[in-house]
Amino acid sequence: MLKNLTRTTTALALLLGFGAVSAQASVLMLDVGGNGAYTGNNSPGHAAGAIASGYTTWAQPNASGVTSVTDSDGNSIDVEFGRASTASNTETGTFLFSQTPSAVSASGTSGIWDTDLTTDAFRGHSSASRDPVAIRLKGFAPGEYTLFVAAHYAGNLNVPLDLYYEVSDDAGFNKLSDLTSFATGVTPDGDANSWTEGSDYVRIDFTITSTSDYLYFAANDPVFESGSASLSSVQIVPEPASLALMGLGGAMMLVRRRNRPAKSLA
């Protein structure tokens, strides 16, 4: 019995170690709207401890059309941006993924905002800066994930934004009413030397049930209506607990197989 307990404990220890590695293995980090991909670790996911400080591989997707990027496990993820449907669209909440958002550069201030990661972004409309701005991603393996997003109002701080997300197998979502509001009145302060959840960044946990699922995320300025709701960075990390549970069945089967009495050859 003691031998079986030892084997079980060893298997669980290996499982926990595997879970920690796997949690790091599927990280996706997007530097949105920059002139060159960011290479540092001054980010929401790193500050929250969800991403190892040594992992600094950022992808910089193109704003025009569908772009395929690769996560840290080699999986191909489709990324597509959308913006307000017309220059006169103020608060209708409609965005089109066939339209290209425009790049905008904020003025570097201090602390976390004085980096290439946050000073460049994509905003709603190229001419009149209409809202909203959206992103659609596809290709994630089924599981539990956490999304970290840095969003702000173009080159200005202290402007509240409303943020939305949804997971669906439907590629036709193009209105804020299609999505779920999960953060209202988020107001980036940008004057701290450390990331603060709820102001400098937001996070949401979500579930992917199929590789055909789309993850939608959108930012909208509900106050100025002709505003410049902007996305600076997106980081997606699988939940370690979810990965460990997915591997638990396999580990226990391995333990059971090792403890099974050998069949007689007689």
PDB file of N, CA and C in Angstrom, residues 2-96:
ATOM      1  N   LEU A   2       1.937   1.226   0.815  1.00  0.00           N
ATOM      2  CA  LEU A   2       2.838   2.369   0.878  1.00  0.00           C
ATOM      3  C   LEU A   2       3.498   2.606  -0.476  1.00  0.00           C
ATOM      4  N   LYS A   3       3.825   1.501  -1.163  1.00  0.00           N
ATOM      5  CA  LYS A   3       4.451   1.620  -2.473  1.00  0.00           C
ATOM      6  C   LYS A   3       3.491   2.268  -3.466  1.00  0.00           C
ATOM      7  N   ASN A   4       2.199   1.867  -3.397  1.00  0.00           N
ATOM      8  CA  ASN A   4       1.207   2.451  -4.295  1.00  0.00           C
ATOM      9  C   ASN A   4       1.015   3.934  -4.026  1.00  0.00           C
ATOM     10  N   LEU A   5       1.013   4.310  -2.737  1.00  0.00           N
ATOM     11  CA  LEU A   5       0.869   5.715  -2.366  1.00  0.00           C
ATOM     12  C   LEU A   5       2.042   6.527  -2.894  1.00  0.00           C
ATOM     13  N   THR A   6       3.242   5.952  -2.796  1.00  0.00           N
ATOM     14  CA  THR A   6       4.430   6.642  -3.300  1.00  0.00           C
ATOM     15  C   THR A   6       4.338   6.867  -4.802  1.00  0.00           C
ATOM     16  N   ARG A   7       3.888   5.838  -5.523  1.00  0.00           N
ATOM     17  CA  ARG A   7       3.744   5.959  -6.964  1.00  0.00           C
ATOM     18  C   ARG A   7       2.713   7.013  -7.338  1.00  0.00           C
ATOM     19  N   THR A   8       1.607   7.026  -6.582  1.00  0.00           N
ATOM     20  CA  THR A   8       0.569   8.018  -6.846  1.00  0.00           C
ATOM     21  C   THR A   8       1.084   9.429  -6.611  1.00  0.00           C
ATOM     22  N   THR A   9       1.810   9.610  -5.491  1.00  0.00           N
ATOM     23  CA  THR A   9       2.359  10.925  -5.169  1.00  0.00           C
ATOM     24  C   THR A   9       3.343  11.388  -6.226  1.00  0.00           C
ATOM     25  N   THR A  10       4.166  10.449  -6.706  1.00  0.00           N
ATOM     26  CA  THR A  10       5.136  10.788  -7.743  1.00  0.00           C
ATOM     27  C   THR A  10       4.446  11.206  -9.027  1.00  0.00           C
ATOM     28  N   ALA A  11       3.396  10.464  -9.383  1.00  0.00           N
ATOM     29  CA  ALA A  11       2.660  10.798 -10.609  1.00  0.00           C
ATOM     30  C   ALA A  11       2.007  12.162 -10.508  1.00  0.00           C
ATOM     31  N   LEU A  12       1.440  12.466  -9.348  1.00  0.00           N
ATOM     32  CA  LEU A  12       0.809  13.768  -9.166  1.00  0.00           C
ATOM     33  C   LEU A  12       1.834  14.886  -9.213  1.00  0.00           C
ATOM     34  N   ALA A  13       3.010  14.629  -8.660  1.00  0.00           N
ATOM     35  CA  ALA A  13       4.073  15.641  -8.708  1.00  0.00           C
ATOM     36  C   ALA A  13       4.487  15.897 -10.142  1.00  0.00           C
ATOM     37  N   LEU A  14       4.607  14.819 -10.926  1.00  0.00           N
ATOM     38  CA  LEU A  14       4.935  14.991 -12.336  1.00  0.00           C
ATOM     39  C   LEU A  14       3.836  15.748 -13.056  1.00  0.00           C
ATOM     40  N   LEU A  15       2.589  15.445 -12.680  1.00  0.00           N
ATOM     41  CA  LEU A  15       1.443  16.119 -13.299  1.00  0.00           C
ATOM     42  C   LEU A  15       1.478  17.608 -13.026  1.00  0.00           C
ATOM     43  N   LEU A  16       1.742  17.986 -11.785  1.00  0.00           N
ATOM     44  CA  LEU A  16       1.788  19.406 -11.438  1.00  0.00           C
ATOM     45  C   LEU A  16       2.907  20.095 -12.194  1.00  0.00           C
ATOM     46  N   GLY A  17       4.034  19.436 -12.318  1.00  0.00           N
ATOM     47  CA  GLY A  17       5.126  20.009 -13.088  1.00  0.00           C
ATOM     48  C   GLY A  17       4.754  20.156 -14.540  1.00  0.00           C
ATOM     49  N   PHE A  18       4.075  19.148 -15.100  1.00  0.00           N
ATOM     50  CA  PHE A  18       3.641  19.211 -16.491  1.00  0.00           C
ATOM     51  C   PHE A  18       2.646  20.344 -16.685  1.00  0.00           C
ATOM     52  N   GLY A  19       1.731  20.500 -15.686  1.00  0.00           N
ATOM     53  CA  GLY A  19       0.740  21.562 -15.803  1.00  0.00           C
ATOM     54  C   GLY A  19       1.386  22.928 -15.845  1.00  0.00           C
ATOM     55  N   ALA A  20       2.429  23.131 -15.030  1.00  0.00           N
ATOM     56  CA  ALA A  20       3.095  24.428 -15.010  1.00  0.00           C
ATOM     57  C   ALA A  20       3.760  24.711 -16.348  1.00  0.00           C
ATOM     58  N   VAL A  21       4.390  23.681 -16.941  1.00  0.00           N
ATOM     59  CA  VAL A  21       5.038  23.874 -18.232  1.00  0.00           C
ATOM     60  C   VAL A  21       4.016  24.146 -19.305  1.00  0.00           C
ATOM     61  N   SER A  22       2.908  23.361 -19.287  1.00  0.00           N
ATOM     62  CA  SER A  22       1.889  23.526 -20.314  1.00  0.00           C
ATOM     63  C   SER A  22       1.230  24.889 -20.237  1.00  0.00           C
ATOM     64  N   ALA A  23       1.062  25.402 -19.002  1.00  0.00           N
ATOM     65  CA  ALA A  23       0.434  26.707 -18.863  1.00  0.00           C
ATOM     66  C   ALA A  23       1.255  27.777 -19.563  1.00  0.00           C
ATOM     67  N   GLN A  24       2.586  27.607 -19.549  1.00  0.00           N
ATOM     68  CA  GLN A  24       3.445  28.569 -20.203  1.00  0.00           C
ATOM     69  C   GLN A  24       3.507  28.321 -21.704  1.00  0.00           C
ATOM     70  N   ALA A  25       3.188  27.086 -22.126  1.00  0.00           N
ATOM     71  CA  ALA A  25       3.456  26.671 -23.501  1.00  0.00           C
ATOM     72  C   ALA A  25       2.476  27.231 -24.513  1.00  0.00           C
ATOM     73  N   SER A  26       1.329  27.724 -24.089  1.00  0.00           N
ATOM     74  CA  SER A  26       0.320  28.172 -25.044  1.00  0.00           C
ATOM     75  C   SER A  26       0.031  29.660 -24.940  1.00  0.00           C
ATOM     76  N   VAL A  27       0.986  30.425 -24.531  1.00  0.00           N
ATOM     77  CA  VAL A  27       0.793  31.864 -24.363  1.00  0.00           C
ATOM     78  C   VAL A  27       0.728  32.553 -25.722  1.00  0.00           C
ATOM     79  N   LEU A  28      -0.203  33.497 -25.849  1.00  0.00           N
ATOM     80  CA  LEU A  28      -0.281  34.341 -27.043  1.00  0.00           C
ATOM     81  C   LEU A  28      -0.230  35.794 -26.593  1.00  0.00           C
ATOM     82  N   MET A  29       0.723  36.551 -27.132  1.00  0.00           N
ATOM     83  CA  MET A  29       0.861  37.960 -26.784  1.00  0.00           C
ATOM     84  C   MET A  29       0.858  38.784 -28.068  1.00  0.00           C
ATOM     85  N   LEU A  30      -0.062  39.750 -28.147  1.00  0.00           N
ATOM     86  CA  LEU A  30      -0.206  40.593 -29.325  1.00  0.00           C
ATOM     87  C   LEU A  30       0.127  42.038 -28.976  1.00  0.00           C
ATOM     88  N   ASP A  31       1.074  42.610 -29.703  1.00  0.00           N
ATOM     89  CA  ASP A  31       1.394  44.031 -29.607  1.00  0.00           C
ATOM     90  C   ASP A  31       0.627  44.711 -30.728  1.00  0.00           C
ATOM     91  N   VAL A  32      -0.355  45.502 -30.367  1.00  0.00           N
ATOM     92  CA  VAL A  32      -1.310  46.028 -31.346  1.00  0.00           C
ATOM     93  C   VAL A  32      -0.942  47.442 -31.775  1.00  0.00           C
ATOM     94  N   GLY A  33      -0.789  47.645 -33.078  1.00  0.00           N
ATOM     95  CA  GLY A  33      -0.636  48.981 -33.631  1.00  0.00           C
ATOM     96  C   GLY A  33       0.731  49.596 -33.537  1.00  0.00           C
ATOM     97  N   GLY A  34       1.745  48.831 -33.141  1.00  0.00           N
ATOM     98  CA  GLY A  34       3.071  49.404 -32.970  1.00  0.00           C
ATOM     99  C   GLY A  34       3.855  49.488 -34.266  1.00  0.00           C
ATOM    100  N   ASN A  35       4.917  50.272 -34.243  1.00  0.00           N
ATOM    101  CA  ASN A  35       5.797  50.384 -35.403  1.00  0.00           C
ATOM    102  C   ASN A  35       6.719  49.181 -35.525  1.00  0.00           C
ATOM    103  N   GLY A  36       6.964  48.520 -34.421  1.00  0.00           N
ATOM    104  CA  GLY A  36       7.778  47.308 -34.386  1.00  0.00           C
ATOM    105  C   GLY A  36       7.355  46.511 -33.179  1.00  0.00           C
ATOM    106  N   ALA A  37       7.400  45.180 -33.285  1.00  0.00           N
ATOM    107  CA  ALA A  37       6.902  44.347 -32.198  1.00  0.00           C
ATOM    108  C   ALA A  37       7.658  44.625 -30.895  1.00  0.00           C
ATOM    109  N   TYR A  38       6.912  44.780 -29.827  1.00  0.00           N
ATOM    110  CA  TYR A  38       7.473  44.993 -28.502  1.00  0.00           C
ATOM    111  C   TYR A  38       8.265  43.747 -28.083  1.00  0.00           C
ATOM    112  N   THR A  39       9.325  43.929 -27.341  1.00  0.00           N
ATOM    113  CA  THR A  39      10.167  42.797 -26.955  1.00  0.00           C
ATOM    114  C   THR A  39      10.367  42.682 -25.448  1.00  0.00           C
ATOM    115  N   GLY A  40       9.660  43.481 -24.662  1.00  0.00           N
ATOM    116  CA  GLY A  40       9.885  43.482 -23.223  1.00  0.00           C
ATOM    117  C   GLY A  40       8.871  42.679 -22.439  1.00  0.00           C
ATOM    118  N   ASN A  41       8.952  42.786 -21.117  1.00  0.00           N
ATOM    119  CA  ASN A  41       8.022  42.085 -20.233  1.00  0.00           C
ATOM    120  C   ASN A  41       7.273  43.041 -19.305  1.00  0.00           C
ATOM    121  N   ASN A  42       7.247  44.326 -19.651  1.00  0.00           N
ATOM    122  CA  ASN A  42       6.477  45.297 -18.872  1.00  0.00           C
ATOM    123  C   ASN A  42       5.042  45.274 -19.397  1.00  0.00           C
ATOM    124  N   SER A  43       4.254  44.304 -18.902  1.00  0.00           N
ATOM    125  CA  SER A  43       2.925  44.071 -19.452  1.00  0.00           C
ATOM    126  C   SER A  43       1.978  43.595 -18.363  1.00  0.00           C
ATOM    127  N   PRO A  44       0.669  43.615 -18.620  1.00  0.00           N
ATOM    128  CA  PRO A  44      -0.296  43.137 -17.624  1.00  0.00           C
ATOM    129  C   PRO A  44      -0.099  41.677 -17.239  1.00  0.00           C
ATOM    130  N   GLY A  45       0.060  40.787 -18.245  1.00  0.00           N
ATOM    131  CA  GLY A  45       0.197  39.370 -17.950  1.00  0.00           C
ATOM    132  C   GLY A  45       1.430  39.046 -17.133  1.00  0.00           C
ATOM    133  N   HIS A  46       2.539  39.732 -17.416  1.00  0.00           N
ATOM    134  CA  HIS A  46       3.752  39.533 -16.636  1.00  0.00           C
ATOM    135  C   HIS A  46       3.574  40.057 -15.210  1.00  0.00           C
ATOM    136  N   ALA A  47       2.982  41.240 -15.097  1.00  0.00           N
ATOM    137  CA  ALA A  47       2.811  41.852 -13.775  1.00  0.00           C
ATOM    138  C   ALA A  47       1.901  41.013 -12.886  1.00  0.00           C
ATOM    139  N   ALA A  48       0.911  40.339 -13.505  1.00  0.00           N
ATOM    140  CA  ALA A  48      -0.021  39.514 -12.738  1.00  0.00           C
ATOM    141  C   ALA A  48       0.563  38.157 -12.388  1.00  0.00           C
ATOM    142  N   GLY A  49       1.742  37.841 -12.911  1.00  0.00           N
ATOM    143  CA  GLY A  49       2.378  36.568 -12.621  1.00  0.00           C
ATOM    144  C   GLY A  49       1.861  35.425 -13.465  1.00  0.00           C
ATOM    145  N   ALA A  50       1.057  35.715 -14.479  1.00  0.00           N
ATOM    146  CA  ALA A  50       0.503  34.669 -15.339  1.00  0.00           C
ATOM    147  C   ALA A  50       1.468  34.256 -16.430  1.00  0.00           C
ATOM    148  N   ILE A  51       2.461  35.106 -16.712  1.00  0.00           N
ATOM    149  CA  ILE A  51       3.435  34.829 -17.762  1.00  0.00           C
ATOM    150  C   ILE A  51       4.828  34.993 -17.162  1.00  0.00           C
ATOM    151  N   ALA A  52       5.697  34.033 -17.438  1.00  0.00           N
ATOM    152  CA  ALA A  52       7.059  34.081 -16.908  1.00  0.00           C
ATOM    153  C   ALA A  52       7.786  35.313 -17.422  1.00  0.00           C
ATOM    154  N   SER A  53       8.584  35.931 -16.578  1.00  0.00           N
ATOM    155  CA  SER A  53       9.265  37.178 -16.946  1.00  0.00           C
ATOM    156  C   SER A  53      10.216  36.989 -18.121  1.00  0.00           C
ATOM    157  N   GLY A  54      10.706  35.772 -18.300  1.00  0.00           N
ATOM    158  CA  GLY A  54      11.637  35.517 -19.389  1.00  0.00           C
ATOM    159  C   GLY A  54      10.982  35.316 -20.741  1.00  0.00           C
ATOM    160  N   TYR A  55       9.657  35.202 -20.753  1.00  0.00           N
ATOM    161  CA  TYR A  55       8.970  35.011 -22.028  1.00  0.00           C
ATOM    162  C   TYR A  55       8.589  36.373 -22.602  1.00  0.00           C
ATOM    163  N   THR A  56       9.204  36.759 -23.704  1.00  0.00           N
ATOM    164  CA  THR A  56       8.987  38.097 -24.276  1.00  0.00           C
ATOM    165  C   THR A  56       8.734  38.034 -25.779  1.00  0.00           C
ATOM    166  N   THR A  57       8.102  36.968 -26.247  1.00  0.00           N
ATOM    167  CA  THR A  57       7.814  36.822 -27.672  1.00  0.00           C
ATOM    168  C   THR A  57       6.447  37.418 -27.989  1.00  0.00           C
ATOM    169  N   TRP A  58       6.475  38.555 -28.664  1.00  0.00           N
ATOM    170  CA  TRP A  58       5.250  39.253 -29.029  1.00  0.00           C
ATOM    171  C   TRP A  58       5.005  39.134 -30.534  1.00  0.00           C
ATOM    172  N   ALA A  59       3.740  38.959 -30.907  1.00  0.00           N
ATOM    173  CA  ALA A  59       3.350  38.996 -32.313  1.00  0.00           C
ATOM    174  C   ALA A  59       2.733  40.346 -32.602  1.00  0.00           C
ATOM    175  N   GLN A  60       2.887  40.806 -33.818  1.00  0.00           N
ATOM    176  CA  GLN A  60       2.292  42.084 -34.207  1.00  0.00           C
ATOM    177  C   GLN A  60       1.443  41.869 -35.460  1.00  0.00           C
ATOM    178  N   PRO A  61       0.168  41.556 -35.286  1.00  0.00           N
ATOM    179  CA  PRO A  61      -0.689  41.270 -36.428  1.00  0.00           C
ATOM    180  C   PRO A  61      -0.967  42.503 -37.269  1.00  0.00           C
ATOM    181  N   ASN A  62      -1.196  42.272 -38.555  1.00  0.00           N
ATOM    182  CA  ASN A  62      -1.524  43.339 -39.491  1.00  0.00           C
ATOM    183  C   ASN A  62      -2.976  43.753 -39.296  1.00  0.00           C
ATOM    184  N   ALA A  63      -3.265  45.029 -39.416  1.00  0.00           N
ATOM    185  CA  ALA A  63      -4.632  45.502 -39.218  1.00  0.00           C
ATOM    186  C   ALA A  63      -5.529  45.188 -40.399  1.00  0.00           C
ATOM    187  N   SER A  64      -4.969  44.881 -41.545  1.00  0.00           N
ATOM    188  CA  SER A  64      -5.762  44.679 -42.757  1.00  0.00           C
ATOM    189  C   SER A  64      -5.987  43.195 -43.006  1.00  0.00           C
ATOM    190  N   GLY A  65      -7.260  42.760 -42.967  1.00  0.00           N
ATOM    191  CA  GLY A  65      -7.583  41.378 -43.259  1.00  0.00           C
ATOM    192  C   GLY A  65      -7.244  40.438 -42.124  1.00  0.00           C
ATOM    193  N   VAL A  66      -7.278  39.144 -42.422  1.00  0.00           N
ATOM    194  CA  VAL A  66      -6.990  38.115 -41.425  1.00  0.00           C
ATOM    195  C   VAL A  66      -5.495  37.822 -41.403  1.00  0.00           C
ATOM    196  N   THR A  67      -4.922  37.846 -40.225  1.00  0.00           N
ATOM    197  CA  THR A  67      -3.507  37.561 -40.054  1.00  0.00           C
ATOM    198  C   THR A  67      -3.355  36.327 -39.174  1.00  0.00           C
ATOM    199  N   SER A  68      -2.490  35.420 -39.563  1.00  0.00           N
ATOM    200  CA  SER A  68      -2.204  34.254 -38.741  1.00  0.00           C
ATOM    201  C   SER A  68      -0.939  34.511 -37.940  1.00  0.00           C
ATOM    202  N   VAL A  69      -1.031  34.329 -36.636  1.00  0.00           N
ATOM    203  CA  VAL A  69       0.132  34.453 -35.765  1.00  0.00           C
ATOM    204  C   VAL A  69       0.317  33.119 -35.065  1.00  0.00           C
ATOM    205  N   THR A  70       1.447  32.942 -34.446  1.00  0.00           N
ATOM    206  CA  THR A  70       1.773  31.675 -33.794  1.00  0.00           C
ATOM    207  C   THR A  70       1.968  31.889 -32.305  1.00  0.00           C
ATOM    208  N   ASP A  71       1.309  31.048 -31.498  1.00  0.00           N
ATOM    209  CA  ASP A  71       1.525  31.148 -30.054  1.00  0.00           C
ATOM    210  C   ASP A  71       2.796  30.396 -29.677  1.00  0.00           C
ATOM    211  N   SER A  72       3.107  30.363 -28.392  1.00  0.00           N
ATOM    212  CA  SER A  72       4.383  29.808 -27.958  1.00  0.00           C
ATOM    213  C   SER A  72       4.428  28.285 -28.037  1.00  0.00           C
ATOM    214  N   ASP A  73       3.305  27.662 -28.385  1.00  0.00           N
ATOM    215  CA  ASP A  73       3.286  26.216 -28.573  1.00  0.00           C
ATOM    216  C   ASP A  73       3.241  25.844 -30.054  1.00  0.00           C
ATOM    217  N   GLY A  74       3.376  26.865 -30.918  1.00  0.00           N
ATOM    218  CA  GLY A  74       3.382  26.616 -32.357  1.00  0.00           C
ATOM    219  C   GLY A  74       2.009  26.535 -32.986  1.00  0.00           C
ATOM    220  N   ASN A  75       0.945  26.827 -32.228  1.00  0.00           N
ATOM    221  CA  ASN A  75      -0.397  26.799 -32.786  1.00  0.00           C
ATOM    222  C   ASN A  75      -0.659  28.053 -33.609  1.00  0.00           C
ATOM    223  N   SER A  76      -1.346  27.895 -34.725  1.00  0.00           N
ATOM    224  CA  SER A  76      -1.687  29.029 -35.582  1.00  0.00           C
ATOM    225  C   SER A  76      -2.999  29.645 -35.124  1.00  0.00           C
ATOM    226  N   ILE A  77      -2.985  30.941 -34.830  1.00  0.00           N
ATOM    227  CA  ILE A  77      -4.164  31.670 -34.368  1.00  0.00           C
ATOM    228  C   ILE A  77      -4.499  32.753 -35.393  1.00  0.00           C
ATOM    229  N   ASP A  78      -5.750  32.762 -35.864  1.00  0.00           N
ATOM    230  CA  ASP A  78      -6.199  33.796 -36.786  1.00  0.00           C
ATOM    231  C   ASP A  78      -6.597  35.046 -36.012  1.00  0.00           C
ATOM    232  N   VAL A  79      -6.117  36.194 -36.461  1.00  0.00           N
ATOM    233  CA  VAL A  79      -6.418  37.472 -35.819  1.00  0.00           C
ATOM    234  C   VAL A  79      -6.987  38.421 -36.856  1.00  0.00           C
ATOM    235  N   GLU A  80      -8.107  39.051 -36.535  1.00  0.00           N
ATOM    236  CA  GLU A  80      -8.732  40.004 -37.447  1.00  0.00           C
ATOM    237  C   GLU A  80      -9.268  41.188 -36.651  1.00  0.00           C
ATOM    238  N   PHE A  81      -9.038  42.393 -37.170  1.00  0.00           N
ATOM    239  CA  PHE A  81      -9.488  43.605 -36.500  1.00  0.00           C
ATOM    240  C   PHE A  81     -10.709  44.186 -37.205  1.00  0.00           C
ATOM    241  N   GLY A  82     -11.527  44.880 -36.428  1.00  0.00           N
ATOM    242  CA  GLY A  82     -12.679  45.578 -36.986  1.00  0.00           C
ATOM    243  C   GLY A  82     -12.774  46.967 -36.401  1.00  0.00           C
ATOM    244  N   ARG A  83     -13.534  47.810 -37.062  1.00  0.00           N
ATOM    245  CA  ARG A  83     -13.713  49.181 -36.571  1.00  0.00           C
ATOM    246  C   ARG A  83     -15.123  49.646 -36.868  1.00  0.00           C
ATOM    247  N   ALA A  84     -15.428  50.855 -36.427  1.00  0.00           N
ATOM    248  CA  ALA A  84     -16.739  51.447 -36.696  1.00  0.00           C
ATOM    249  C   ALA A  84     -17.048  51.375 -38.179  1.00  0.00           C
ATOM    250  N   SER A  85     -18.309  51.095 -38.502  1.00  0.00           N
ATOM    251  CA  SER A  85     -18.671  50.794 -39.886  1.00  0.00           C
ATOM    252  C   SER A  85     -18.543  51.987 -40.821  1.00  0.00           C
ATOM    253  N   THR A  86     -18.808  53.183 -40.329  1.00  0.00           N
ATOM    254  CA  THR A  86     -18.708  54.374 -41.174  1.00  0.00           C
ATOM    255  C   THR A  86     -18.132  55.524 -40.363  1.00  0.00           C
ATOM    256  N   ALA A  87     -17.728  56.575 -41.072  1.00  0.00           N
ATOM    257  CA  ALA A  87     -17.181  57.753 -40.391  1.00  0.00           C
ATOM    258  C   ALA A  87     -18.249  58.489 -39.604  1.00  0.00           C
ATOM    259  N   SER A  88     -19.513  58.255 -39.918  1.00  0.00           N
ATOM    260  CA  SER A  88     -20.593  58.929 -39.196  1.00  0.00           C
ATOM    261  C   SER A  88     -21.157  58.065 -38.072  1.00  0.00           C
ATOM    262  N   ASN A  89     -20.625  56.868 -37.936  1.00  0.00           N
ATOM    263  CA  ASN A  89     -21.088  55.972 -36.878  1.00  0.00           C
ATOM    264  C   ASN A  89     -20.569  56.476 -35.535  1.00  0.00           C
ATOM    265  N   THR A  90     -21.476  56.913 -34.677  1.00  0.00           N
ATOM    266  CA  THR A  90     -21.044  57.426 -33.390  1.00  0.00           C
ATOM    267  C   THR A  90     -21.322  56.429 -32.274  1.00  0.00           C
ATOM    268  N   GLU A  91     -22.567  56.132 -32.025  1.00  0.00           N
ATOM    269  CA  GLU A  91     -22.894  55.272 -30.900  1.00  0.00           C
ATOM    270  C   GLU A  91     -23.845  54.144 -31.304  1.00  0.00           C
ATOM    271  N   THR A  92     -23.792  53.735 -32.562  1.00  0.00           N
ATOM    272  CA  THR A  92     -24.646  52.630 -32.990  1.00  0.00           C
ATOM    273  C   THR A  92     -24.075  51.296 -32.538  1.00  0.00           C
ATOM    274  N   GLY A  93     -22.782  51.278 -32.228  1.00  0.00           N
ATOM    275  CA  GLY A  93     -22.184  50.055 -31.731  1.00  0.00           C
ATOM    276  C   GLY A  93     -21.896  49.027 -32.795  1.00  0.00           C
ATOM    277  N   THR A  94     -21.903  49.422 -34.072  1.00  0.00           N
ATOM    278  CA  THR A  94     -21.640  48.488 -35.158  1.00  0.00           C
ATOM    279  C   THR A  94     -20.187  48.568 -35.587  1.00  0.00           C
ATOM    280  N   PHE A  95     -19.569  47.398 -35.755  1.00  0.00           N
ATOM    281  CA  PHE A  95     -18.200  47.365 -36.262  1.00  0.00           C
ATOM    282  C   PHE A  95     -18.122  46.326 -37.376  1.00  0.00           C
ATOM    283  N   LEU A  96     -17.197  46.536 -38.302  1.00  0.00           N
ATOM    284  CA  LEU A  96     -17.026  45.650 -39.437  1.00  0.00           C
ATOM    285  C   LEU A  96     -15.606  45.110 -39.461  1.00  0.00           C
TER     286      LEU A  96
END
